[in-house]
mmCIF file of C-alpha atoms in Angstrom:
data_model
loop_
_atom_site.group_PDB
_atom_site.id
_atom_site.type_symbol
_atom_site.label_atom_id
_atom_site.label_comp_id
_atom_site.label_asym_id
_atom_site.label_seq_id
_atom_site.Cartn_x
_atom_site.Cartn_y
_atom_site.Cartn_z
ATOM 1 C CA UNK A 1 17.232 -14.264 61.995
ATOM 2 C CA UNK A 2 18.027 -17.228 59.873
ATOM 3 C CA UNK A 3 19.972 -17.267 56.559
ATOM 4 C CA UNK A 4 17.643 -17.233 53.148
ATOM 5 C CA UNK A 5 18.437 -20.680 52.663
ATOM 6 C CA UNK A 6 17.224 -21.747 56.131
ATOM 7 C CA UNK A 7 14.338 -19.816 55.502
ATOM 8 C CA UNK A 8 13.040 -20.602 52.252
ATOM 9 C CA UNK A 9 12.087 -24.018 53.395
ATOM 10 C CA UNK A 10 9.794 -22.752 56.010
ATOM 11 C CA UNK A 11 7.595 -21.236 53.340
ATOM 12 C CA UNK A 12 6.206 -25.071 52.188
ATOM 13 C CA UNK A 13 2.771 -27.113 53.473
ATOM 14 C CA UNK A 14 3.362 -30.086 51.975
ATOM 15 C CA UNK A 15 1.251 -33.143 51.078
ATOM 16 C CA UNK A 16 1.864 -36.775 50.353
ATOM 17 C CA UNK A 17 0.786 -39.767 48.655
ATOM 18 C CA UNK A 18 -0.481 -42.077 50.741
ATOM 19 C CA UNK A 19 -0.965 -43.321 54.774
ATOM 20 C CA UNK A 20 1.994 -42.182 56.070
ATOM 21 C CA UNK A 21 4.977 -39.756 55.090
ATOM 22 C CA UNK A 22 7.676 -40.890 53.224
ATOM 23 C CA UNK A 23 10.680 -41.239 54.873
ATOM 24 C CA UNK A 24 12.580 -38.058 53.358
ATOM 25 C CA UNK A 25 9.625 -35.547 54.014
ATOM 26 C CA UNK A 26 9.287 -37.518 57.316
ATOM 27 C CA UNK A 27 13.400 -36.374 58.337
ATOM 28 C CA UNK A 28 12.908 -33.031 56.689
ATOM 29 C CA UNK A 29 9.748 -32.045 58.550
ATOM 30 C CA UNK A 30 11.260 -33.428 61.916
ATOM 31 C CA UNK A 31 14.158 -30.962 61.578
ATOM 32 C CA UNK A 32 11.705 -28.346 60.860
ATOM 33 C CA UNK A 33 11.946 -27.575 57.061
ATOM 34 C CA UNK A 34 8.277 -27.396 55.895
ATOM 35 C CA UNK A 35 5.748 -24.741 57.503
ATOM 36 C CA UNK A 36 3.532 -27.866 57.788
ATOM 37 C CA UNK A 37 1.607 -30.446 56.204
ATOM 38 C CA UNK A 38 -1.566 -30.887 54.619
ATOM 39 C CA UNK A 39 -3.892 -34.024 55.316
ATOM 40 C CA UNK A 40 -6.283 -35.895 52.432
ATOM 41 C CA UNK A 41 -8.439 -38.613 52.792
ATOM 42 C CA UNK A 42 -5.649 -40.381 51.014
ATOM 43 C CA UNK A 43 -3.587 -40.279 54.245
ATOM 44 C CA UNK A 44 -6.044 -41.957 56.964
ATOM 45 C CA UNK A 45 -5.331 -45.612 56.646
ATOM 46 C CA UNK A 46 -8.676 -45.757 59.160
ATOM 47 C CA UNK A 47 -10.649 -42.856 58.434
ATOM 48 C CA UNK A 48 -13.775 -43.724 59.881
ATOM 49 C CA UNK A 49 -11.789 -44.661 63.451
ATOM 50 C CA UNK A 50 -11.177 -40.931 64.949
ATOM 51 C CA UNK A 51 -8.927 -42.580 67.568
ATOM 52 C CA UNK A 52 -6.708 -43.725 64.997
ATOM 53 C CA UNK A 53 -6.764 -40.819 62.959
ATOM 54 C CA UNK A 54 -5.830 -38.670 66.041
ATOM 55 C CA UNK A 55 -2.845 -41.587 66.952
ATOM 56 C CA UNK A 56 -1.431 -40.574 63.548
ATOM 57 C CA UNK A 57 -1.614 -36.963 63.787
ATOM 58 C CA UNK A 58 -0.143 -36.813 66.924
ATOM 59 C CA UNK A 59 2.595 -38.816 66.497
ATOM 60 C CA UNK A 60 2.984 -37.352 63.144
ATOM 61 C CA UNK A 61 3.494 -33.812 65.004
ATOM 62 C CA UNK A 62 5.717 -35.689 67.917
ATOM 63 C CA UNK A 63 8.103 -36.131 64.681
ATOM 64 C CA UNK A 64 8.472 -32.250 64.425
ATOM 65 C CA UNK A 65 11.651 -31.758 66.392
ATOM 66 C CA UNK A 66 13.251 -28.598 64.872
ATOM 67 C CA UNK A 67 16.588 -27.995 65.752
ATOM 68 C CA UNK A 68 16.657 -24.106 64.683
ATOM 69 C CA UNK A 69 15.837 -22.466 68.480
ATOM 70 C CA UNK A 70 13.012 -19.526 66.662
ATOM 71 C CA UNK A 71 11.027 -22.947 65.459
ATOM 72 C CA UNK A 72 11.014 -25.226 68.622
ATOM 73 C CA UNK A 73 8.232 -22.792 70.219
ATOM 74 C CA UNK A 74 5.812 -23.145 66.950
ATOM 75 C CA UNK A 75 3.832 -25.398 66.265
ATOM 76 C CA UNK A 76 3.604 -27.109 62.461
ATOM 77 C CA UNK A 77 0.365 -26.565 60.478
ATOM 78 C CA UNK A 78 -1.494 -29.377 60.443
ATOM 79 C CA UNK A 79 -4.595 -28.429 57.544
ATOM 80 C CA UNK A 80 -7.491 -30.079 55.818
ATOM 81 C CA UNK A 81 -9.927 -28.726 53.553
ATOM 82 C CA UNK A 82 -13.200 -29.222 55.660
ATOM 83 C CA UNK A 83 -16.070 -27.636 54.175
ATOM 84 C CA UNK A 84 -18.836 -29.420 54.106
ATOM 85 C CA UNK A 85 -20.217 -30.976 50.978
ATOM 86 C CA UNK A 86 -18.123 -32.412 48.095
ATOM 87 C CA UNK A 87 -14.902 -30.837 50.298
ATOM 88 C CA UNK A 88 -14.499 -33.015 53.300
ATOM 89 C CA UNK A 89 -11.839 -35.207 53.711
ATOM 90 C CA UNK A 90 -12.704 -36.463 56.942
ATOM 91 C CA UNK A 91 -16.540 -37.910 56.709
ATOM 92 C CA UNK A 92 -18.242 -40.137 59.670
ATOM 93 C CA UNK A 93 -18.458 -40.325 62.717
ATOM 94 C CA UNK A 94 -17.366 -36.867 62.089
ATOM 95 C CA UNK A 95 -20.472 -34.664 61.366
ATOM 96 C CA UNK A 96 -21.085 -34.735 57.669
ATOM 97 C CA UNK A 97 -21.998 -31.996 56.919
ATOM 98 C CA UNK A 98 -23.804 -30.725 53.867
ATOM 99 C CA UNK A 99 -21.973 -27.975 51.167
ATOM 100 C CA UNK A 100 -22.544 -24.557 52.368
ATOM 101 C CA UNK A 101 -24.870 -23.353 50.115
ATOM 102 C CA UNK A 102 -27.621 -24.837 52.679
ATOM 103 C CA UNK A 103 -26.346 -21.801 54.851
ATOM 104 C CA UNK A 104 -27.905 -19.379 51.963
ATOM 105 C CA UNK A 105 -31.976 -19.864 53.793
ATOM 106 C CA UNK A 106 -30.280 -19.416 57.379
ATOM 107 C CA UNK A 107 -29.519 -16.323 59.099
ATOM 108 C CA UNK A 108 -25.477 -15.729 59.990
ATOM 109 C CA UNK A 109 -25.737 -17.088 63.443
ATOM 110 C CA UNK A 110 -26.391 -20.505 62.572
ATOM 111 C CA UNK A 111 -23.144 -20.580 60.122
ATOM 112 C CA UNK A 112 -21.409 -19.592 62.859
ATOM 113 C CA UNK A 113 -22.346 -22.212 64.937
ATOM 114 C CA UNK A 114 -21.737 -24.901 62.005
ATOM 115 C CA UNK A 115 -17.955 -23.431 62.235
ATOM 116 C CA UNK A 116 -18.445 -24.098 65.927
ATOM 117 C CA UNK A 117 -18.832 -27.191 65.352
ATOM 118 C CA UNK A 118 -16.751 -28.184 63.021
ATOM 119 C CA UNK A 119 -13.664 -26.839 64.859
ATOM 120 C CA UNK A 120 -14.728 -28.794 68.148
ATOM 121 C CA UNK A 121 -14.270 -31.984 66.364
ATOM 122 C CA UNK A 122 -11.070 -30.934 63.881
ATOM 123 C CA UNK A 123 -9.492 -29.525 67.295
ATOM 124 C CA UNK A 124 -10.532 -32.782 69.252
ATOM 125 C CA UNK A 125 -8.604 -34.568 66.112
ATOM 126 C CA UNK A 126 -5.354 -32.478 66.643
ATOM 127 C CA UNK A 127 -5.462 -30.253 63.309
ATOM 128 C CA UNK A 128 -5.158 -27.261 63.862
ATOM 129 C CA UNK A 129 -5.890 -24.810 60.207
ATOM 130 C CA UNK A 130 -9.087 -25.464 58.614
ATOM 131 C CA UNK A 131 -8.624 -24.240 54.270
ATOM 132 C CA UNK A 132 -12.216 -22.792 54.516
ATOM 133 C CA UNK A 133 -14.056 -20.643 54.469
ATOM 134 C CA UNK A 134 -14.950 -20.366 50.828
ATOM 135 C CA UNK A 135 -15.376 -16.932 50.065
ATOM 136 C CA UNK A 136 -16.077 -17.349 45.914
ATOM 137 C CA UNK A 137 -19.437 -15.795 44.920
ATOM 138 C CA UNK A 138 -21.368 -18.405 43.057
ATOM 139 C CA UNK A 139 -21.819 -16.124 40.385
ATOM 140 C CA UNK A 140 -22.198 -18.435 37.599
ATOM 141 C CA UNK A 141 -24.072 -21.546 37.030
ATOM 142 C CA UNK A 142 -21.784 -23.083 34.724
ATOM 143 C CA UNK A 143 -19.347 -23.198 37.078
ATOM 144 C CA UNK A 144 -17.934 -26.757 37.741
ATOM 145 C CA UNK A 145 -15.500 -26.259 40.553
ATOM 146 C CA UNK A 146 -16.882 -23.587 43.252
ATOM 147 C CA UNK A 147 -20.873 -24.192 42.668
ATOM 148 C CA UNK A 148 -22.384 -25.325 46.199
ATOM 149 C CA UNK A 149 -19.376 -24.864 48.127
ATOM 150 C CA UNK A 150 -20.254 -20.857 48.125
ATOM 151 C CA UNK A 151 -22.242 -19.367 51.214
ATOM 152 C CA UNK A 152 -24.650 -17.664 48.412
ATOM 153 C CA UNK A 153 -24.993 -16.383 44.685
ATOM 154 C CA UNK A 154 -24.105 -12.496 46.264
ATOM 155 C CA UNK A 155 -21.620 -10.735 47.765
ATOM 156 C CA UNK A 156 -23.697 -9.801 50.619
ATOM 157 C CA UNK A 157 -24.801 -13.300 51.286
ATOM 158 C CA UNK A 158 -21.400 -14.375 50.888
ATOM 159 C CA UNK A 159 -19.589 -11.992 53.116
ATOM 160 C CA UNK A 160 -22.322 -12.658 55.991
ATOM 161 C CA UNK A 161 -22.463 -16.258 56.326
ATOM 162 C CA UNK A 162 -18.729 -16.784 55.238
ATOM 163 C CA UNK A 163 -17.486 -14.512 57.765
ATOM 164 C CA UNK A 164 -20.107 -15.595 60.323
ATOM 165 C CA UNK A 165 -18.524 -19.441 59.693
ATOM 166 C CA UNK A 166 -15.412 -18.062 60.682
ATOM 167 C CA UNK A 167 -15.817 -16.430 63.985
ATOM 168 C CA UNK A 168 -17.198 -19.715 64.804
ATOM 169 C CA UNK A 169 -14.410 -21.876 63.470
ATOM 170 C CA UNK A 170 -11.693 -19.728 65.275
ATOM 171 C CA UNK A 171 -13.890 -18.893 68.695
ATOM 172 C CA UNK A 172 -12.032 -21.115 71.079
ATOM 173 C CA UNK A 173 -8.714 -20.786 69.567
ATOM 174 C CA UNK A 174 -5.532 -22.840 68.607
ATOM 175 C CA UNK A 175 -7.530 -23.719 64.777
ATOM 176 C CA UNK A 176 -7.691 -21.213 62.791
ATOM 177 C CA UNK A 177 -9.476 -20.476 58.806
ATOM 178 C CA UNK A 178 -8.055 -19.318 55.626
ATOM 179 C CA UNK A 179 -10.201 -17.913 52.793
ATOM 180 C CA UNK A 180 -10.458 -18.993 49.646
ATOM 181 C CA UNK A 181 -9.521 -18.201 46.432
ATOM 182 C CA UNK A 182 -8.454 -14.357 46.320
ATOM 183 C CA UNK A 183 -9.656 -12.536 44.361
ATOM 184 C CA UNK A 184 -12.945 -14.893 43.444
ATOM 185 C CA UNK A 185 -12.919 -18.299 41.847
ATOM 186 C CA UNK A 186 -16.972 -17.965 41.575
ATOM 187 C CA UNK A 187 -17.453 -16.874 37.702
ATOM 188 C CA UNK A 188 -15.014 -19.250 36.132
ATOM 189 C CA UNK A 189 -15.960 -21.911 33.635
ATOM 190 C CA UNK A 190 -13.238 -24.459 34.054
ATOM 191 C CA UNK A 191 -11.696 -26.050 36.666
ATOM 192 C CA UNK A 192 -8.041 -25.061 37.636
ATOM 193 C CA UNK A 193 -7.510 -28.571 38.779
ATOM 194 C CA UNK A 194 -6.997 -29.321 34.863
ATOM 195 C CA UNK A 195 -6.380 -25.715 32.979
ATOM 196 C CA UNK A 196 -6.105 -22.235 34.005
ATOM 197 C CA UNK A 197 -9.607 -20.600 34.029
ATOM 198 C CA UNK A 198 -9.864 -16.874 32.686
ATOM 199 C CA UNK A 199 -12.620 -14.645 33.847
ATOM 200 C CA UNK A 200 -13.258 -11.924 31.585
ATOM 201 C CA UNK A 201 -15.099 -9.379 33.808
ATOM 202 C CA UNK A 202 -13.962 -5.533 33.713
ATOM 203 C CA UNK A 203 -12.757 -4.463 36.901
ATOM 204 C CA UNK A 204 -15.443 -2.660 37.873
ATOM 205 C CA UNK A 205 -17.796 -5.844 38.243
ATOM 206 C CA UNK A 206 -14.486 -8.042 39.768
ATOM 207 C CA UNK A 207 -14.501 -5.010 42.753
ATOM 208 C CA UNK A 208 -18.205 -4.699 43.135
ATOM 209 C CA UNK A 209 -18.609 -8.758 43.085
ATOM 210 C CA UNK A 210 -15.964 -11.125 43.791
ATOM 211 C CA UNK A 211 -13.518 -8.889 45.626
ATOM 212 C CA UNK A 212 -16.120 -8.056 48.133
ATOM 213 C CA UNK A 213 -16.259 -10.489 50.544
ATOM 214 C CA UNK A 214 -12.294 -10.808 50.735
ATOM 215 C CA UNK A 215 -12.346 -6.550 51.603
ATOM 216 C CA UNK A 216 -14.463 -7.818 54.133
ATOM 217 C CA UNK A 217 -12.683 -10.707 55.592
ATOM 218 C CA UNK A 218 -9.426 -8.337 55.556
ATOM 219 C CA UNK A 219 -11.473 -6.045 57.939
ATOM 220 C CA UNK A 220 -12.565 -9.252 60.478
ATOM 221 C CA UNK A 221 -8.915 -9.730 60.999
ATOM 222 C CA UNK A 222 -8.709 -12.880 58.532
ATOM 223 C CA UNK A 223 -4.773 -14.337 59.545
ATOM 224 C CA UNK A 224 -5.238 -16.784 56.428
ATOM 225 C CA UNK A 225 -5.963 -16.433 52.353
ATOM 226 C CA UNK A 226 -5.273 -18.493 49.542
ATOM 227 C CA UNK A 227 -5.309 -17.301 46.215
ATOM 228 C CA UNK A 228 -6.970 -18.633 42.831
ATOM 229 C CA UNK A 229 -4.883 -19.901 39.654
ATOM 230 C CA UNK A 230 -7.399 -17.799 37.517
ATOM 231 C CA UNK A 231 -6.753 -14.797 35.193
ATOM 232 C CA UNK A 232 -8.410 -11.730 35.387
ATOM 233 C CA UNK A 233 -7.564 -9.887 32.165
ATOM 234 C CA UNK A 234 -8.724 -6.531 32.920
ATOM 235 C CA UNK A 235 -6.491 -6.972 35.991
ATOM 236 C CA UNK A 236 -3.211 -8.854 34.914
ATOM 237 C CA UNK A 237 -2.485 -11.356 32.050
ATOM 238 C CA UNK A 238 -1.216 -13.622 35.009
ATOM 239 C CA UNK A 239 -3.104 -15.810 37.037
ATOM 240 C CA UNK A 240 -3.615 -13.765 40.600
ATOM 241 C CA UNK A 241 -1.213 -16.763 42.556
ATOM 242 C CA UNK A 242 1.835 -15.175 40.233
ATOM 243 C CA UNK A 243 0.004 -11.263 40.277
ATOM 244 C CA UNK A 244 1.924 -8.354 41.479
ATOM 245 C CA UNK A 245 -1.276 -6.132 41.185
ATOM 246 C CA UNK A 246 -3.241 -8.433 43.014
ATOM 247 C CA UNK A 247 -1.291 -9.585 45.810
ATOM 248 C CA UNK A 248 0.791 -6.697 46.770
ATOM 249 C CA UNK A 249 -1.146 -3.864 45.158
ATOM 250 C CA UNK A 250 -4.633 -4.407 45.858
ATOM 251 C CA UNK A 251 -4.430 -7.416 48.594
ATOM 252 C CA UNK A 252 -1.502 -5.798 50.812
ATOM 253 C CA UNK A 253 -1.103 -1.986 49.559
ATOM 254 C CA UNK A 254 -4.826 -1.235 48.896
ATOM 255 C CA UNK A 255 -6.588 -3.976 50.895
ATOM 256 C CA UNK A 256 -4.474 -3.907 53.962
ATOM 257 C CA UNK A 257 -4.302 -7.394 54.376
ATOM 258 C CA UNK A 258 -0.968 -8.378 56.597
ATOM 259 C CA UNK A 259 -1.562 -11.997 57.124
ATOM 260 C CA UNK A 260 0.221 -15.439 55.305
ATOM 261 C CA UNK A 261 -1.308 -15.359 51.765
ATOM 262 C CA UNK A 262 -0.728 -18.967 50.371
ATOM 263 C CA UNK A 263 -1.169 -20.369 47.547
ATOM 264 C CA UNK A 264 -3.594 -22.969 46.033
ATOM 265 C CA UNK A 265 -2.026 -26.065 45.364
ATOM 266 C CA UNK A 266 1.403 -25.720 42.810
ATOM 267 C CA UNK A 267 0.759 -29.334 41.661
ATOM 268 C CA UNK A 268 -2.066 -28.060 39.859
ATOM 269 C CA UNK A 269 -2.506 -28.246 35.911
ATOM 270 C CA UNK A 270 -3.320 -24.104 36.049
ATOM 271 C CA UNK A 271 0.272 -23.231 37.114
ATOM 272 C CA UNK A 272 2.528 -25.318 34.309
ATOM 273 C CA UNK A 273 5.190 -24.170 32.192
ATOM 274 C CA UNK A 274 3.072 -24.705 29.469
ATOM 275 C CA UNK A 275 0.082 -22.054 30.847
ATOM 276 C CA UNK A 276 2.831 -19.476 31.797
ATOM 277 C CA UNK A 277 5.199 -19.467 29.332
ATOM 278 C CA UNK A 278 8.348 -19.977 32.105
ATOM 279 C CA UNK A 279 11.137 -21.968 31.056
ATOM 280 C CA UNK A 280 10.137 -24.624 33.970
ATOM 281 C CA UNK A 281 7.222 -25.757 36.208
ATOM 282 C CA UNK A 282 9.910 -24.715 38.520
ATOM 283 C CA UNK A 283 10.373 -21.335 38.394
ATOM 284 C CA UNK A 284 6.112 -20.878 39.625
ATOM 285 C CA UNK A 285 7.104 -20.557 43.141
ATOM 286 C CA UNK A 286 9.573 -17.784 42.379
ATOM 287 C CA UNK A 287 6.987 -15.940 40.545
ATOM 288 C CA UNK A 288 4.769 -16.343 43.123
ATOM 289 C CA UNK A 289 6.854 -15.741 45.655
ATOM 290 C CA UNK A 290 7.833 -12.649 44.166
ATOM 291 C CA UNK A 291 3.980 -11.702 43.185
ATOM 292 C CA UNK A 292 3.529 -11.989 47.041
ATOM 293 C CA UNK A 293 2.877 -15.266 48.048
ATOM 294 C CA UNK A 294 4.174 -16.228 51.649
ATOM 295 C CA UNK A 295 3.379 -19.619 51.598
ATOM 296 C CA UNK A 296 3.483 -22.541 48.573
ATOM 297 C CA UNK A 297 1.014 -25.715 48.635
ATOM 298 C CA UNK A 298 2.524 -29.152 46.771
ATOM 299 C CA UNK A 299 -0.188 -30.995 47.962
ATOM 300 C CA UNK A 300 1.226 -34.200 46.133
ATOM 301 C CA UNK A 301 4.540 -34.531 43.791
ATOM 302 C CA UNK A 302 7.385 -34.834 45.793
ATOM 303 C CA UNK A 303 9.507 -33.868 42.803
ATOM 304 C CA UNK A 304 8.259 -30.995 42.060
ATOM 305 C CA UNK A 305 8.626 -30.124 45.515
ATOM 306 C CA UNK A 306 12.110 -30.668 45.243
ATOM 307 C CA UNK A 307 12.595 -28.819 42.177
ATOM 308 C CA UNK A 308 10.933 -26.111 43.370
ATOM 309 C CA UNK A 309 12.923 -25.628 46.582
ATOM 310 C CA UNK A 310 15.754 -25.909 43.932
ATOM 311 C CA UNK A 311 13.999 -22.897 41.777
ATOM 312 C CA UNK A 312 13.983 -20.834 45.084
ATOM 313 C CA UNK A 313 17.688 -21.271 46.363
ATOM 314 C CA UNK A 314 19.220 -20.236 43.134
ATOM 315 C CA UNK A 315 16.786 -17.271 42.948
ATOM 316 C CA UNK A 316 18.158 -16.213 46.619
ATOM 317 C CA UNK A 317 21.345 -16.446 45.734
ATOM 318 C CA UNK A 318 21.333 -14.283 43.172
ATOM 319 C CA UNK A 319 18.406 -12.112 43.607
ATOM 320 C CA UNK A 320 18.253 -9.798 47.222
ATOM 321 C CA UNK A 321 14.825 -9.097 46.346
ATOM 322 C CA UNK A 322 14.004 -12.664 46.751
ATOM 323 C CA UNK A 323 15.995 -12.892 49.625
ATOM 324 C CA UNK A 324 14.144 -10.062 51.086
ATOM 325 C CA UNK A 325 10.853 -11.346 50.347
ATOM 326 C CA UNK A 326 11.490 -14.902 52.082
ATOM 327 C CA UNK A 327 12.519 -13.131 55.115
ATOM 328 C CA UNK A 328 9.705 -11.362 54.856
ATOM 329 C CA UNK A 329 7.190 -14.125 54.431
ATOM 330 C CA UNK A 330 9.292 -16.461 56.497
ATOM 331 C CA UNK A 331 8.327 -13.950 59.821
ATOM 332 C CA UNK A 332 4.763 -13.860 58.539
ATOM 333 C CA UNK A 333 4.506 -17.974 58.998
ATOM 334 C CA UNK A 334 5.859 -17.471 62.220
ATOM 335 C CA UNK A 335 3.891 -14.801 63.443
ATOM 336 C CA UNK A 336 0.772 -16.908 62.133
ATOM 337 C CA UNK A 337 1.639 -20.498 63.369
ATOM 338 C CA UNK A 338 2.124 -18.952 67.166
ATOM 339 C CA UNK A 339 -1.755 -18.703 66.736
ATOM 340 C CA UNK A 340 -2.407 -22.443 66.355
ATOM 341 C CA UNK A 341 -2.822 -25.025 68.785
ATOM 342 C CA UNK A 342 -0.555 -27.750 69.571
ATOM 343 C CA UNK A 343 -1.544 -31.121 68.172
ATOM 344 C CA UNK A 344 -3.420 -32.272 71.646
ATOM 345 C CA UNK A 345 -5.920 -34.744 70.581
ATOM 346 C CA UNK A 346 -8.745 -34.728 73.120
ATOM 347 C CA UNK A 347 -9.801 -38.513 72.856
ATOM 348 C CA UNK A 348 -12.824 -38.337 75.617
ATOM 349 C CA UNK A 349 -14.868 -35.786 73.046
ATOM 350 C CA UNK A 350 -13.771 -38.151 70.160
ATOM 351 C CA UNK A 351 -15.484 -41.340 71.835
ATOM 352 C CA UNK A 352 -18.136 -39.430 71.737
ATOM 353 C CA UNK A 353 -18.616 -38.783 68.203
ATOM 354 C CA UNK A 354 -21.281 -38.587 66.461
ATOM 355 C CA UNK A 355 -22.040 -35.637 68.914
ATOM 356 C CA UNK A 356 -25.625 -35.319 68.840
ATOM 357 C CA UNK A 357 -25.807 -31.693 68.980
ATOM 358 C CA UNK A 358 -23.759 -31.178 65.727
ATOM 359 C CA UNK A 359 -25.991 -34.086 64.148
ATOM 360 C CA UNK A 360 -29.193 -31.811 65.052
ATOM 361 C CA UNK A 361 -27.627 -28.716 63.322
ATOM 362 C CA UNK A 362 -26.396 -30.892 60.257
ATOM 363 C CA UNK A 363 -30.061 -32.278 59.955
ATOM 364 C CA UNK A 364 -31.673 -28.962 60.363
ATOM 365 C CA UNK A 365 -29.147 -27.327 57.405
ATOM 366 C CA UNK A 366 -30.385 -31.068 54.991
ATOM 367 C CA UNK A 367 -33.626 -30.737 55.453
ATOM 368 C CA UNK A 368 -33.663 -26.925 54.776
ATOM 369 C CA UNK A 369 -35.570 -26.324 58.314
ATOM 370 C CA UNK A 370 -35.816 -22.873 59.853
ATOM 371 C CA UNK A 371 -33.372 -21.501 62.529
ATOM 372 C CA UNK A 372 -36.081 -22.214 65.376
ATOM 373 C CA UNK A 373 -36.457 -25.761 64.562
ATOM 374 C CA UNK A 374 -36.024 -28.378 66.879
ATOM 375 C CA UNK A 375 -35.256 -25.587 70.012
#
């Protein structure tokens, strides 16, 4: 087993700024430091050219050359958030497909063929974790982050199509889903890009609502969730990313869940100093790692990557619970990542995109046609 310090790194998906990694993140992910990286439309310099995009990934992945021997047999997460709708960083000749909520008038089968079809093409690409599905009720109008990118405005409807979407999206294998945002991101009235939201429901409602469709993702077998910078007051005063309660007491003790729980993004305005009265932006990832987080998003700010990764080592090295838990969550990544697919673009069924079957099914879901139509 490797040394905390060896370790820690591991437990970081990492963005970037622009078309291509910068050349420290570029060396550190070569020798195997981050978990893996996460792609934006910000990072195709040709994102309507799928050949290209698939050149970059995979020589992007040819970079990873880990020298630790437990690493050189898994491969690096390669993610996107590819919903559908106002969440798809990858749009044409790539299906584009419509936000979820069109699922809501279909029955379950056809969301599992949309997640079908949407891992053909992001496994034809190379990537090889999809952030989706959403599994936020849309429980409140007002809402101005979740709205249409929820499978319905009930649990029921949620947990149906939701979890239909994913044993479509991880049917052949190698690309794999993570839900989003335990416990439920659906009845806030902010966005946590820019503060942290608080939703003031008793726990009662939170269990009979929002937590539902996570329980039931936890039951499918889910390997992936990401959790929500909101605050649940008749749960915890913190947001759930930095909750005890909810992420080892109700997600792992209660739930059962033994998969990678990761974060939402740490660059985020949600999880500042400021919100959580810590002496530094910092020390979030040690809270969270500590609340049970296994792996950290920094989707952007290489600095506060850095200072982060700082936060952590000094917290090992004088802390064995937080040496314990990076061990912990460090084996958790691994066991995960030897799920995913190598980054084998397959360029014959990317010449022939726009795939006219997926086109059908997106034009079906637009014009808010029955399941029969067009068979």
């Amino acid at each position: 087993m490797s040394s905390p310090a060896a370790a820690l790194s591991e437990l970081f998906i990492v963005g970037f700024p622009g078309p291509e990694l910068p050349p420290e993140l570029r060396q550190r992910f070569a020798r195997g430091d981050f978990a893996g990286l996460v792609f934006f439309s910000r990072n195709f310099s040709s994102p309507g050219d799928p050949l290209a995009t698939a050149e970059f990934l995979r020589a992007t992945a040819a970079a990873y050359q880990p020298t630790q021997p437990q690493l050189q047999a898994l491969p690096p997460i390669l993610a996107i958030d590819h919903e559908g709708g106002r969440v798809q960083r990858l749009k044409a000749p790539l299906t584009v497909w419509p936000p979820m909520e069109r699922l809501r008038a279909q029955p379950p089968a056809v969301a599992e063929q949309v997640g079908r079809a949407m891992a053909a093409e992001l496994a034809a690409l190379g990537l090889n974790v999809n952030f989706a599905p959403v599994l936020d009720v849309n429980s409140n109008p007002q809402n101005p982050i979740i709205g249409d990118r929820a499978f319905g405005e009930t649990a029921a409807a949620v947990s149906a199509r939701a979890l239909a979407f994913l044993r479509g999206l991880e049917a052949a294998g190698g690309l794999r889903g993570c839900g989003k945002h335990f416990p439920g991101h659906g009845d806030t009235a902010t966005d946590s890009h820019l503060t942290l939201p608080v939703v003031p429901r008793d726990e009662a409602t939170l269990r009979a609502v929002e937590l539902v469709p996570f329980v039931e993702a936890v039951r499918a077998g889910i390997g992936m969730l990401m959790t929500a910078h909101v605050v649940y007051p008749a749960v915890d005063s913190r947001p759930a990313t930095l909750s005890r309660r909810w992420l080892t007491g109700i997600l792992r003790e209660e739930l059962g869940f033994g998969g990678v729980i990761v974060s939402d993004d740490l660059d985020m305005s949600a999880v500042t100093a400021a919100h959580l009265g810590l002496p530094d932006d910092s020390e979030v990832v040690v809270a969270a790692l500590l609340a049970g987080c296994d792996a950290f998003l920094f989707c952007r700010d290489a600095d506060r990557l850095q200072r982060a990764e700082a936060a952590l080592q000094a917290a090992a090295a004088r802390d064995p619970e937080v040496r314990a838990r990076i061990a912990q969550s460090a084996a958790r990544l691994r066991a995960f990542r030897q799920t995913l697919g190598w980054c084998r673009p397959d360029l014959a069924a990317l010449r022939g995109l726009p795939e006219p079957q997926h086109q059908r099914l997106r034009d079906r879901l637009v014009q808010g046609l029955p399941d029969s139509a067009g068979e």
